[in-house]
CSV table of C-alpha atoms and ligand atoms in Angstrom, one decimal:
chain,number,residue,atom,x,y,z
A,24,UNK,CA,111.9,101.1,-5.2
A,25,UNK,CA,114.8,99.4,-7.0
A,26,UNK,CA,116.6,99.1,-3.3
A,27,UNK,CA,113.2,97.0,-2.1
A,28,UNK,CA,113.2,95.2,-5.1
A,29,UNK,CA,117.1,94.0,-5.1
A,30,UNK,CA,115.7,93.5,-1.2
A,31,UNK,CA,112.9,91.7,-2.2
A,32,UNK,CA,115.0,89.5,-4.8
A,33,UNK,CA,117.6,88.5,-2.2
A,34,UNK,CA,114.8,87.1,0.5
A,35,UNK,CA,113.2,84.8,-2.3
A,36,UNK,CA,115.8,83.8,-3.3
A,37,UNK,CA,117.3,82.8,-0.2
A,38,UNK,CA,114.1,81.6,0.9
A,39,UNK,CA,114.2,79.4,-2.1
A,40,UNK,CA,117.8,77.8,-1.2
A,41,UNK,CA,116.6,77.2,2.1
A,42,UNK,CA,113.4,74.9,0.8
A,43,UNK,CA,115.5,73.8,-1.1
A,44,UNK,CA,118.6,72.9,1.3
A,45,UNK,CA,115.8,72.3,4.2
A,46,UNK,CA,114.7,68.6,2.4
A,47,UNK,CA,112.1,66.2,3.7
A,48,UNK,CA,112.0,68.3,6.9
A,49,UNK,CA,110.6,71.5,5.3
A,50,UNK,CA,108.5,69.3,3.1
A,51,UNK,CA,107.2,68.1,6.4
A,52,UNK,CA,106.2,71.1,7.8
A,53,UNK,CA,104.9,72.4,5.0
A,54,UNK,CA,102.7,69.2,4.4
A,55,UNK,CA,100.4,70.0,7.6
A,56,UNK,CA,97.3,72.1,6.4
A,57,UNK,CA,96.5,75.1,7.0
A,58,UNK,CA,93.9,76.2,9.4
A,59,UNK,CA,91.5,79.0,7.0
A,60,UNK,CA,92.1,82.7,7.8
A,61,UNK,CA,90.1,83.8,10.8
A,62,UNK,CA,87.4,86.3,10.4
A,63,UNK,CA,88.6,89.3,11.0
A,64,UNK,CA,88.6,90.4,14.8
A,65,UNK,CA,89.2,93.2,16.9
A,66,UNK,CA,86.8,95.4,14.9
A,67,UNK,CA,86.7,98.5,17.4
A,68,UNK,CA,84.0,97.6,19.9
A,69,UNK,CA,83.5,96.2,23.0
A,70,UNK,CA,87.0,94.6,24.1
A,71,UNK,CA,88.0,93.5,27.4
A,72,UNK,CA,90.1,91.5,29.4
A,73,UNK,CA,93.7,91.3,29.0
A,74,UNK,CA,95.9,91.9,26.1
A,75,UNK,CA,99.4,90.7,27.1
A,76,UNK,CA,102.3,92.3,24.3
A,77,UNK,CA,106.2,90.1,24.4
A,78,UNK,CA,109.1,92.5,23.6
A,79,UNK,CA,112.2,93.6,25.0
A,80,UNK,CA,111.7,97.0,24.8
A,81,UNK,CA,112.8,98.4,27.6
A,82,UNK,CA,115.4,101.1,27.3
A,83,UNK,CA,115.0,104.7,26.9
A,84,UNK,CA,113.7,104.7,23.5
A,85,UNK,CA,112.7,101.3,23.3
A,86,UNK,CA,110.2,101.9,25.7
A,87,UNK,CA,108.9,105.5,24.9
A,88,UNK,CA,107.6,104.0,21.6
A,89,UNK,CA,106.0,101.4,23.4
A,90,UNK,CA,104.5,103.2,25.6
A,91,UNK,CA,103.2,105.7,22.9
A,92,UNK,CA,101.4,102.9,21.2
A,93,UNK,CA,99.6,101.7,24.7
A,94,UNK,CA,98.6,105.1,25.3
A,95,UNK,CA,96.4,105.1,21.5
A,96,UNK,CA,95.2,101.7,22.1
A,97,UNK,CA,92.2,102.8,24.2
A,98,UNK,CA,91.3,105.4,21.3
A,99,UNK,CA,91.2,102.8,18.4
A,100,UNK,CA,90.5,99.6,20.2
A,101,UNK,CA,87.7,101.0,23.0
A,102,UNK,CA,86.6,98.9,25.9
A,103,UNK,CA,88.4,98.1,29.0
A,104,UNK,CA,91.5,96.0,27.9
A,105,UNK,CA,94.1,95.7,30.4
A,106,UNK,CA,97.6,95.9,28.3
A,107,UNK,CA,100.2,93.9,30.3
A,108,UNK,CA,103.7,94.6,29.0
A,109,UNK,CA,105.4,91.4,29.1
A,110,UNK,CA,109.3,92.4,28.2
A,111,UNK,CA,112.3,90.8,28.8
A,112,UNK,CA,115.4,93.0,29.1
A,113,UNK,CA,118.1,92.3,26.5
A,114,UNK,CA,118.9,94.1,23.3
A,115,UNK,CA,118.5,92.7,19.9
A,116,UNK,CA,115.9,90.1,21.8
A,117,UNK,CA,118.6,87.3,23.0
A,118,UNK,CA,117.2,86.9,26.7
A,119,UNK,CA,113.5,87.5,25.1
A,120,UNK,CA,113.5,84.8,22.8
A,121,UNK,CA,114.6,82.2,25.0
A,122,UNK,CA,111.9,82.9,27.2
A,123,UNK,CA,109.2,83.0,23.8
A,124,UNK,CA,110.4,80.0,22.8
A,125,UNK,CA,110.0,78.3,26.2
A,126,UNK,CA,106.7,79.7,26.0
A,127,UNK,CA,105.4,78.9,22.8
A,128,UNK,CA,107.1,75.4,23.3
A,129,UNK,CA,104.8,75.2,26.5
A,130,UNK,CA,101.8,76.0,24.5
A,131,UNK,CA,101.2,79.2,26.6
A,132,UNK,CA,101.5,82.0,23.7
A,133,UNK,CA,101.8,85.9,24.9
A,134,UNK,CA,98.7,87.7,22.9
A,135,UNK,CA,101.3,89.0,20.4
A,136,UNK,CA,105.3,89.8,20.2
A,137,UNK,CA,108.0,90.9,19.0
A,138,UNK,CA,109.6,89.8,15.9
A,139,UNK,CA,111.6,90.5,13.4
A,140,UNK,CA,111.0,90.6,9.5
A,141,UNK,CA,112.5,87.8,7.6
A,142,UNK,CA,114.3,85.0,8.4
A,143,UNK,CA,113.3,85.2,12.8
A,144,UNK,CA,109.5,85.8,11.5
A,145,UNK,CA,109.5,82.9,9.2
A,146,UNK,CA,111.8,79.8,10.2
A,147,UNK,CA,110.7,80.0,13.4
A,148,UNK,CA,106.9,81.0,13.3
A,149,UNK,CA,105.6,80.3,10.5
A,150,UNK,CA,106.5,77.5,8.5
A,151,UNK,CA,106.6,76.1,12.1
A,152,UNK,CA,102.6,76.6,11.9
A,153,UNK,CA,102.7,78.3,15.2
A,154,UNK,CA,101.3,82.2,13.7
A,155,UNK,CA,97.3,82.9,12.4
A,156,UNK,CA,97.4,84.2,9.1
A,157,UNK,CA,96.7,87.5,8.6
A,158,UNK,CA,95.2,88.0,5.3
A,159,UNK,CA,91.7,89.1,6.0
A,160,UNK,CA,93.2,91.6,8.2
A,161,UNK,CA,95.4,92.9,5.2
A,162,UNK,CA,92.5,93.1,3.4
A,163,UNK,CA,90.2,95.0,5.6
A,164,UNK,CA,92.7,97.7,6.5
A,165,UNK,CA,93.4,97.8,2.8
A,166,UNK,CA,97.2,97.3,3.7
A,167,UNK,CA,97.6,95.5,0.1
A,168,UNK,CA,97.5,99.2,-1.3
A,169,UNK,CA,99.5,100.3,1.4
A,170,UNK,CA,102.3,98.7,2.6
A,171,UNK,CA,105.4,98.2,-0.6
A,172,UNK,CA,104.6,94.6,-2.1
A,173,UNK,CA,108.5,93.4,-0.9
A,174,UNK,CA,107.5,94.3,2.7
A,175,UNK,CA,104.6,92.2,2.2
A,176,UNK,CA,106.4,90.0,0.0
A,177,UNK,CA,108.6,89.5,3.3
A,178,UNK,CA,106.1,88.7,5.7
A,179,UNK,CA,104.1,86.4,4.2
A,180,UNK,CA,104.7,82.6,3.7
A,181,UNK,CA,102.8,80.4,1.3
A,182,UNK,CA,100.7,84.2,-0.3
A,183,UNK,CA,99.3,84.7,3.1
A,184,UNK,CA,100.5,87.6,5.6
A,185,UNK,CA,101.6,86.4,8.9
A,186,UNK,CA,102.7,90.1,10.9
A,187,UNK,CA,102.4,93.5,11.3
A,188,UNK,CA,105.6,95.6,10.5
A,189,UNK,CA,105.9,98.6,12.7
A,190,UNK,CA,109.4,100.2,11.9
A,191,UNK,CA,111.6,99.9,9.6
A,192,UNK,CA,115.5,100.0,12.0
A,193,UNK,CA,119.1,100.8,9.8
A,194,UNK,CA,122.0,98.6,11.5
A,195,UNK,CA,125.6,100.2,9.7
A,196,UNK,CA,125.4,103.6,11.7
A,197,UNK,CA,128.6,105.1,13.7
A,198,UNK,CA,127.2,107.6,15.8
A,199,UNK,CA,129.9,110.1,17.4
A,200,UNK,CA,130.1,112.6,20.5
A,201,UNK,CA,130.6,116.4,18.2
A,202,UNK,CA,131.9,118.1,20.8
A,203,UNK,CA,134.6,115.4,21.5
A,204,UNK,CA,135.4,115.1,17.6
A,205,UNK,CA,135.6,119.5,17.1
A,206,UNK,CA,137.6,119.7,20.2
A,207,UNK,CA,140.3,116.8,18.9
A,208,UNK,CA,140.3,118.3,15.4
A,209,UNK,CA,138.6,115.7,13.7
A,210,UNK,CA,136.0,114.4,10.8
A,211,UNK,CA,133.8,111.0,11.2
A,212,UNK,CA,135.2,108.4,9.3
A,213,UNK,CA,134.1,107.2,6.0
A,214,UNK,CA,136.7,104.4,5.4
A,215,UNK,CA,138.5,101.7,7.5
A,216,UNK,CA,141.9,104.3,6.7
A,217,UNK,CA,140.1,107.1,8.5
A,218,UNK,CA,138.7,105.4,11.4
A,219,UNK,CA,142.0,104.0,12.4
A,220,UNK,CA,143.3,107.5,11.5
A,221,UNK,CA,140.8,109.2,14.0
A,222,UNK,CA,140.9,106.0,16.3
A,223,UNK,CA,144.8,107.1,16.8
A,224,UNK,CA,144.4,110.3,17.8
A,225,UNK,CA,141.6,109.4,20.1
A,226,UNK,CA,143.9,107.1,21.6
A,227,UNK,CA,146.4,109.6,21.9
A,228,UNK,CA,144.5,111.9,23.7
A,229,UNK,CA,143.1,109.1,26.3
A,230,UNK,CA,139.9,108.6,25.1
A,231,UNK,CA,137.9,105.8,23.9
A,232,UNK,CA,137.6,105.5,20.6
A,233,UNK,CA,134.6,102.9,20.0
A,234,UNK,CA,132.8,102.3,22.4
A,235,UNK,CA,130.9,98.9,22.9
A,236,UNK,CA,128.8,96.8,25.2
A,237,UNK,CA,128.7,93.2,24.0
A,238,UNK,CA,126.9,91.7,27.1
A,239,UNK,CA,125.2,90.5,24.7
A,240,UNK,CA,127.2,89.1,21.6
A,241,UNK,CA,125.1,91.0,18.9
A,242,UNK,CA,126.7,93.9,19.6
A,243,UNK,CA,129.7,92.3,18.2
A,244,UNK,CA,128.1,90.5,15.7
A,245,UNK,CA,127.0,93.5,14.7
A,246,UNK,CA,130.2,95.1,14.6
A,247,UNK,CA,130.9,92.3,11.8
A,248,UNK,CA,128.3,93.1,10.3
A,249,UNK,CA,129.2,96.4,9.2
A,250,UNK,CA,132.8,95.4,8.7
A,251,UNK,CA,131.9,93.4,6.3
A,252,UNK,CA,129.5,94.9,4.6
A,253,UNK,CA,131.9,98.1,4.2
A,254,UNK,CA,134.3,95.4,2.9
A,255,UNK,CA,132.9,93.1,0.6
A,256,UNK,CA,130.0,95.6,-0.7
A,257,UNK,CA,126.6,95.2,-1.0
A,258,UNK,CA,126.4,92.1,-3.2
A,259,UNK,CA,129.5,90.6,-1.7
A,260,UNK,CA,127.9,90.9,1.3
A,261,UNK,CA,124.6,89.6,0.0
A,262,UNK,CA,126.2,86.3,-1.6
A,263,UNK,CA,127.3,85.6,2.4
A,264,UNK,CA,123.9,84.3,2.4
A,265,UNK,CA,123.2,82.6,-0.6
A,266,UNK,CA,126.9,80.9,-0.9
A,267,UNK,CA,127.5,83.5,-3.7
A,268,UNK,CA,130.1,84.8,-1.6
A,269,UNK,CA,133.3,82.6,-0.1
A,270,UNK,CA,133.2,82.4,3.7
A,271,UNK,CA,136.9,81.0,3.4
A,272,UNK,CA,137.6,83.7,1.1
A,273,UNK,CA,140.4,86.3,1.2
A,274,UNK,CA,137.9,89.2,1.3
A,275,UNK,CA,136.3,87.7,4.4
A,276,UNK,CA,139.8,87.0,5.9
A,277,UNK,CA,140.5,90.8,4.9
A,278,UNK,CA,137.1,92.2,6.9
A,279,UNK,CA,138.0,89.8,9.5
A,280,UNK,CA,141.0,91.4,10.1
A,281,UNK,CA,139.7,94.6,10.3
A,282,UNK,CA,137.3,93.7,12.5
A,283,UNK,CA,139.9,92.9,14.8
A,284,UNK,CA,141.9,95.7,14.7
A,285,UNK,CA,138.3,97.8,15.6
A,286,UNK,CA,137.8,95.7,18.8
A,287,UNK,CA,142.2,96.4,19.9
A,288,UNK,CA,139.8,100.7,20.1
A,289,UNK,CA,137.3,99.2,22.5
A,290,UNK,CA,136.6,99.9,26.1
A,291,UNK,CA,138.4,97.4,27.7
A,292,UNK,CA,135.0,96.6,30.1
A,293,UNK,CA,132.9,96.1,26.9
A,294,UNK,CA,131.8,92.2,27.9
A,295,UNK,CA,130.2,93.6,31.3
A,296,UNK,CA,128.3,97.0,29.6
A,297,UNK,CA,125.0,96.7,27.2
A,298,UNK,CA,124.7,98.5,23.9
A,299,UNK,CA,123.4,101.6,25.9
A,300,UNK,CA,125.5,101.4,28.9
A,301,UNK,CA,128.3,101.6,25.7
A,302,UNK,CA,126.4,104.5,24.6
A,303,UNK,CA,126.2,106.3,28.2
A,304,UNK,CA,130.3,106.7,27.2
A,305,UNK,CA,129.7,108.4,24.3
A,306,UNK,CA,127.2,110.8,25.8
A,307,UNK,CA,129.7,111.6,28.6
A,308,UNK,CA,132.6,112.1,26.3
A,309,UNK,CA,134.5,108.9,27.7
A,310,UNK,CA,134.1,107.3,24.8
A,311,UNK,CA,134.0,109.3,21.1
A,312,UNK,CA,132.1,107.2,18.7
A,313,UNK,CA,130.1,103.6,18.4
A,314,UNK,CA,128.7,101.6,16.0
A,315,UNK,CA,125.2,100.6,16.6
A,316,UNK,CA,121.4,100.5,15.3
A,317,UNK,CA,119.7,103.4,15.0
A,318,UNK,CA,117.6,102.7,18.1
A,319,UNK,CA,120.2,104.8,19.6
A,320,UNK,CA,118.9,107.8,18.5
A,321,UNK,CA,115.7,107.1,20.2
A,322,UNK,CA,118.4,106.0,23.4
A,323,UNK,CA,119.6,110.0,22.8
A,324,UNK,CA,116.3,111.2,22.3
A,325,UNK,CA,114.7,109.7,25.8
A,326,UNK,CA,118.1,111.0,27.7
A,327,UNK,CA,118.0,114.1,26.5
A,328,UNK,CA,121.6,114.3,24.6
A,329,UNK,CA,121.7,116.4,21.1
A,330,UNK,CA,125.4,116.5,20.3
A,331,UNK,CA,125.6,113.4,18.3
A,332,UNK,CA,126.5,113.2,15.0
A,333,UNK,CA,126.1,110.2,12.3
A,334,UNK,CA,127.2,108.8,9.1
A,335,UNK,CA,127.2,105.1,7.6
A,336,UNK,CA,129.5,103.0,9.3
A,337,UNK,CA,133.1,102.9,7.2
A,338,UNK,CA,132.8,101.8,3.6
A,339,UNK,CA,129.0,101.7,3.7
A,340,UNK,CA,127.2,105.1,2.0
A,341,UNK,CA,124.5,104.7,0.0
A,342,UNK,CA,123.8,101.2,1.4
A,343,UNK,CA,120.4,99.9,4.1
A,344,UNK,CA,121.3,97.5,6.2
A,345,UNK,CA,117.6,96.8,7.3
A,346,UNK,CA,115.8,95.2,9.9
A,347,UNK,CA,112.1,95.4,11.0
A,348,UNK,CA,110.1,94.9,14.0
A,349,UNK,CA,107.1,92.8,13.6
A,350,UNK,CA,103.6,91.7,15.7
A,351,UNK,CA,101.5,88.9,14.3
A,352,UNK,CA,98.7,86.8,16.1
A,353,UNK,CA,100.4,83.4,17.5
A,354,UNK,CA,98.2,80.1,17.4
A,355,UNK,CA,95.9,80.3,20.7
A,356,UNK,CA,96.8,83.1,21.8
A,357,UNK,CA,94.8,84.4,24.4
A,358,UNK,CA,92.1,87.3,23.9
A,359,UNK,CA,92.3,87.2,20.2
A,360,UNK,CA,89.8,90.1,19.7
A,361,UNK,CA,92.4,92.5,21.8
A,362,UNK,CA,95.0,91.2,20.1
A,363,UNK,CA,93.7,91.6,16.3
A,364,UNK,CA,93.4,95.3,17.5
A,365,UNK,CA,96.6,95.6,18.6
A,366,UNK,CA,98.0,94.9,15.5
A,367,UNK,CA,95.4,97.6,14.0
A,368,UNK,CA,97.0,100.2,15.8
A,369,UNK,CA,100.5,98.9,14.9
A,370,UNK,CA,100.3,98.5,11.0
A,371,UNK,CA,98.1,102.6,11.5
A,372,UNK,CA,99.4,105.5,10.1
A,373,UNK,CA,98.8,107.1,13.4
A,374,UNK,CA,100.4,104.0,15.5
A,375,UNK,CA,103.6,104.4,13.0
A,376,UNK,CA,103.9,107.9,13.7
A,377,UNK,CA,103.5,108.2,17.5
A,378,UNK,CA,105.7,104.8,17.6
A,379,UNK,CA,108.9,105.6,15.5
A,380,UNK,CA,109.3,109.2,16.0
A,381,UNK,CA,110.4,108.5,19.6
A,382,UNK,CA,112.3,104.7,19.2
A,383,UNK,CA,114.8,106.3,16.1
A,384,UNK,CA,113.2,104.2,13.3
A,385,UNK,CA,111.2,105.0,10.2
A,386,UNK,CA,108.0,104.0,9.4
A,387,UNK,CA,107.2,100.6,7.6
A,388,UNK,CA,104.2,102.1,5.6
A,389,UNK,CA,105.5,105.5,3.3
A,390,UNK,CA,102.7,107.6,3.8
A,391,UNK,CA,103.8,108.7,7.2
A,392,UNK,CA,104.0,112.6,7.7
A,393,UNK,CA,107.8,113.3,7.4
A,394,UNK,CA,107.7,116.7,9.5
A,395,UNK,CA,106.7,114.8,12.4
A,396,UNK,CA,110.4,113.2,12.4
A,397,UNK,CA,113.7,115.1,13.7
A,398,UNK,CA,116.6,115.6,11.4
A,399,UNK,CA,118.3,112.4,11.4
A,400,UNK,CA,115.3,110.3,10.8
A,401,UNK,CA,113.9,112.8,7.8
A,402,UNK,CA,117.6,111.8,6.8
A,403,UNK,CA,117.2,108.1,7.2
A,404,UNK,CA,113.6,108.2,5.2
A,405,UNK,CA,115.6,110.0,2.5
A,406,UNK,CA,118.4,107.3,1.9
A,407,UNK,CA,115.6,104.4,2.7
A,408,UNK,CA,114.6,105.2,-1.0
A,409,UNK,CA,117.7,105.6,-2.3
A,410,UNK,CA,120.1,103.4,-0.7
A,411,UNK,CA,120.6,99.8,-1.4
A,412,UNK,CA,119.1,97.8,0.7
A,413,UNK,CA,120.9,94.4,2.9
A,414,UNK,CA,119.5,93.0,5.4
A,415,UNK,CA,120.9,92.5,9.1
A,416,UNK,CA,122.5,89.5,10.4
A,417,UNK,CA,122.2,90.2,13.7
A,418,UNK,CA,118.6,90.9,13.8
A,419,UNK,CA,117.0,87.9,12.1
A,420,UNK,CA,117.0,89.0,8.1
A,421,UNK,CA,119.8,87.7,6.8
A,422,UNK,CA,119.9,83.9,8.2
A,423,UNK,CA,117.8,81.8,10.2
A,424,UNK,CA,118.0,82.0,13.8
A,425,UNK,CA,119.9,78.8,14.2
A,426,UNK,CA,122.3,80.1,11.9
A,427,UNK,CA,123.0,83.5,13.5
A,428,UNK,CA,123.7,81.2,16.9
A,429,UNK,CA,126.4,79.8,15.4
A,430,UNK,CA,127.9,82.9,14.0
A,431,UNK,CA,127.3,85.1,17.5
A,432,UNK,CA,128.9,81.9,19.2
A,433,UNK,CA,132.0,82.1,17.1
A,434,UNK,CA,132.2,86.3,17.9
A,435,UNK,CA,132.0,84.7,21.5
A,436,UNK,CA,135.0,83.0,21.0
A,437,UNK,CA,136.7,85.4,19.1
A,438,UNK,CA,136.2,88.4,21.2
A,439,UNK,CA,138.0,86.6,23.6
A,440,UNK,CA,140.6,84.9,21.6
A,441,UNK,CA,141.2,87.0,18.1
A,442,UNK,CA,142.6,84.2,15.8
A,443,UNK,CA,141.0,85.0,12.3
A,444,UNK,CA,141.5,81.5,10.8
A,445,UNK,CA,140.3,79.9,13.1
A,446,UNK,CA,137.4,82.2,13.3
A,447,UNK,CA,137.2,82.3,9.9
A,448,UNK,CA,137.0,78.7,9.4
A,449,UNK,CA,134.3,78.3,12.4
A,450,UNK,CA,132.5,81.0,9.9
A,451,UNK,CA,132.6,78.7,7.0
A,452,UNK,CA,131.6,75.5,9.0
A,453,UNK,CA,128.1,77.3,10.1
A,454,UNK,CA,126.9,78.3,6.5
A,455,UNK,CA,127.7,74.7,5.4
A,456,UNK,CA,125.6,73.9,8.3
A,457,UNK,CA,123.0,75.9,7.4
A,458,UNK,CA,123.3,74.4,4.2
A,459,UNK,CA,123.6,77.4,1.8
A,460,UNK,CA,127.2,76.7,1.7
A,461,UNK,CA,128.8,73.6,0.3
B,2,GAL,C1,116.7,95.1,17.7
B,2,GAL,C2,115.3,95.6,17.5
B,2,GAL,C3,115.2,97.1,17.8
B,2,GAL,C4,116.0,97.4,19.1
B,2,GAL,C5,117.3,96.7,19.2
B,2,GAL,C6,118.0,96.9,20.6
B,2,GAL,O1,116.8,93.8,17.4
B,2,GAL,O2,114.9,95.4,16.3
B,2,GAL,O3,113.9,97.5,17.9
B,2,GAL,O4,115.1,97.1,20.1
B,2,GAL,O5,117.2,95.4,19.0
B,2,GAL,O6,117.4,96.2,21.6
């Protein structure tokens, strides 16, 4: 609980700079008034129609979780609803949320999508008046008592609910190959020392040490992330996004630098492969270890592969980075009814269950059954209460979207031409332009 609560204390308070950095625009938006909170909907009864879901769920994983919530929507939300599964492929959502935006833009909402707690959910949706508030649908399912108050401390704007958590997802895990790591003699690394150490010898023996698949920048991004979150530390790493922390500052340049010296152990097709293309490698032994979310496991899980080991990525025990997957009801959405019982099923006990045992997350709501989960996820649930808890830049908690375009754009340029001051110094441009810095 202290985790959520330093969690917790981070997003207001960032949320605060924001409104405060945001000026007469914010004041703007948060002038218009607010339509009241819908009767509750979607009661189980007669439903019908269509019930269109956005995600980009579409890999292995991804999709088996999906898929097991479609299959209970019939038993909690009877009638004859037709789900369409509207999903645009892309990890991390880049491709999707072009397409959403278009969408929303065009006044031509899906029924509900996917979105992620924080920053994506609220700078985009919601202060933007473009999401229902979903208050009387908190109150109903008694999710006040349920859910911890910083999770819906994070999803509401203004006191009101606006989603549905479904997952909770950890971002700083290096998963590894075991039998390529017993057969070279080695241990997974716990510090930037020892993965260069174990990188070597990977090297040596002509295989690759990290693999990655930046087709889509996050993965990258990512990378960073976790480089320097095992650098600068939790609340280093924290003050990146309230201008605590120095962009221009020499721990920075110091993670930076490390983070280049990772990508000189990548596969040298990484820009044409996506994260689980990357992680194909690793299955086959090509490759020995990468550093992704932990919606690999549910990638391992749907192909069948149980040699994989885990631990934080370098420099990182005992910390959460977090991220969460989110449904809420946008502004005309079609088939309302449908919809209000989709997010039923997804903020259930039962939905939670079926859902994040297969996709390699944890449950949003703690009363979940905990033998129902395999090993690494009964290990994940154990450190979510522990662990300190950051959230993810590369999947919409840490900064607003427009933010985290400028940061992915500079990895873009980086990947390709690895000169840390001037990446560093595009770094410390975009958080003055997001106005947290300066
Ligand atoms: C994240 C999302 C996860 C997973 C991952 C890879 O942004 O939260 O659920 O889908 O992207 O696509």
């Amino acid at each position: 609980m202290r985790s959520w609560r330093l969690w917790l204390l981070f997003v207001l308070s960032l949320s605060l700079l924001l409104a405060l950095a945001a000026g007469c625009e914010e004041e703007k938006e948060e002038a218009t008034p607010r339509a009241a909170s819908p009767t509750p909907r979607g009661t189980p009864g007669a439903l019908s129609g269509k019930l269109e879901i956005f995600s980009w769920w579409t890999t292995g994983g991804e999709a088996a979780g999906l898929e097991a919530l479609y299959k209970l929507y019939p038993d909690k939300c009877p009638g004859d609803v037709e789900i369409v599964n509207a999903t645009v492929a892309g990890g991390a959502g880049f491709n999707a949320r072009q397409v959403l935006t278009t969408r929303m833009l065009g006044g031509d909402p899906p029924g509900s999508f996917q979105v992620h707690m924080g920053h994506e959910l609220t700078d985009t949706w919601v202060t933007t008046g473009n999401m229902e508030p979903l208050d009387a649908l908190y109150e109903e399912e008694g999710w006040n008592d349920v859910f911890p108050q910083s999770v819906l401390d994070i999803v509401s704007y203004q006191g009101k609910p606006y989603s549905v958590p479904v997952n909770i997802h950890r971002a700083n895990v290096l998963w590894y190959n075991k039998k390529v790591f017993e057969d070279n003699n080695l241990k997974p690394p716990t510090t930037f020392d020892e993965f260069f150490q174990v990188a070597d010898t990977l090297k040596a023996a002509g295989i690759t040490p990290l693999a990655l698949g930046d087709n889509g920048i996050w993965a990258s991004a990512q990378v960073m992330e976790t480089v320097l979150l095992g650098t600068l530390g939790a609340d280093g790493y924290n003050g990146l996004w309230t201008g605590d922390t120095d962009w221009a500052g020499p721990e920075v340049t110091k993670a930076l630098e490390t983070f280049k010296r990772m990508l000189s152990y990548v596969n040298s097709d990484h820009t044409s492969l996506t994260w689980d293309q990357a992680n194909a490698l690793v299955i086959s032994g090509d490759a020995a270890m990468t550093i992704m979310g932990d919606w690999i496991e549910g990638d391992y899980k749907a192909k069948n592969f149980t040699d994989f080991g885990y631990v934080p990525t370098p420099g990182t025990k005992g910390i959460y980075d977090a991220l969460s997957d989110t449904f809420g009801l946008p502004k005309g959405a079609p088939n309302p009814d449908a919809v209000m019982c989709w997010l039923r099923l997804v903020g259930s006990k039962e939905g939670q269950e079926a859902f994040n045992a297969l996709k390699g997350s944890i449950c949003a709501r703690p009363d979940c059954d905990t033998s129902l989960f395999d090993a690494y996820l009964q290990s994940a649930i154990a450190d979510w209460k522990t662990d300190t808890i950051v959230p993810s830049l590369a999947h919409g908690a840490a900064a607003s979207q427009g933010w985290v375009a400028e940061i992915t754009d500079a990895v873009t340029a980086f990947v390709t031409d690895p000169n840390v001051a001037v990446f560093q110094s595009r770094l410390a441009d975009a958080c003055n332009e997001a106005k947290v810095c300066s």
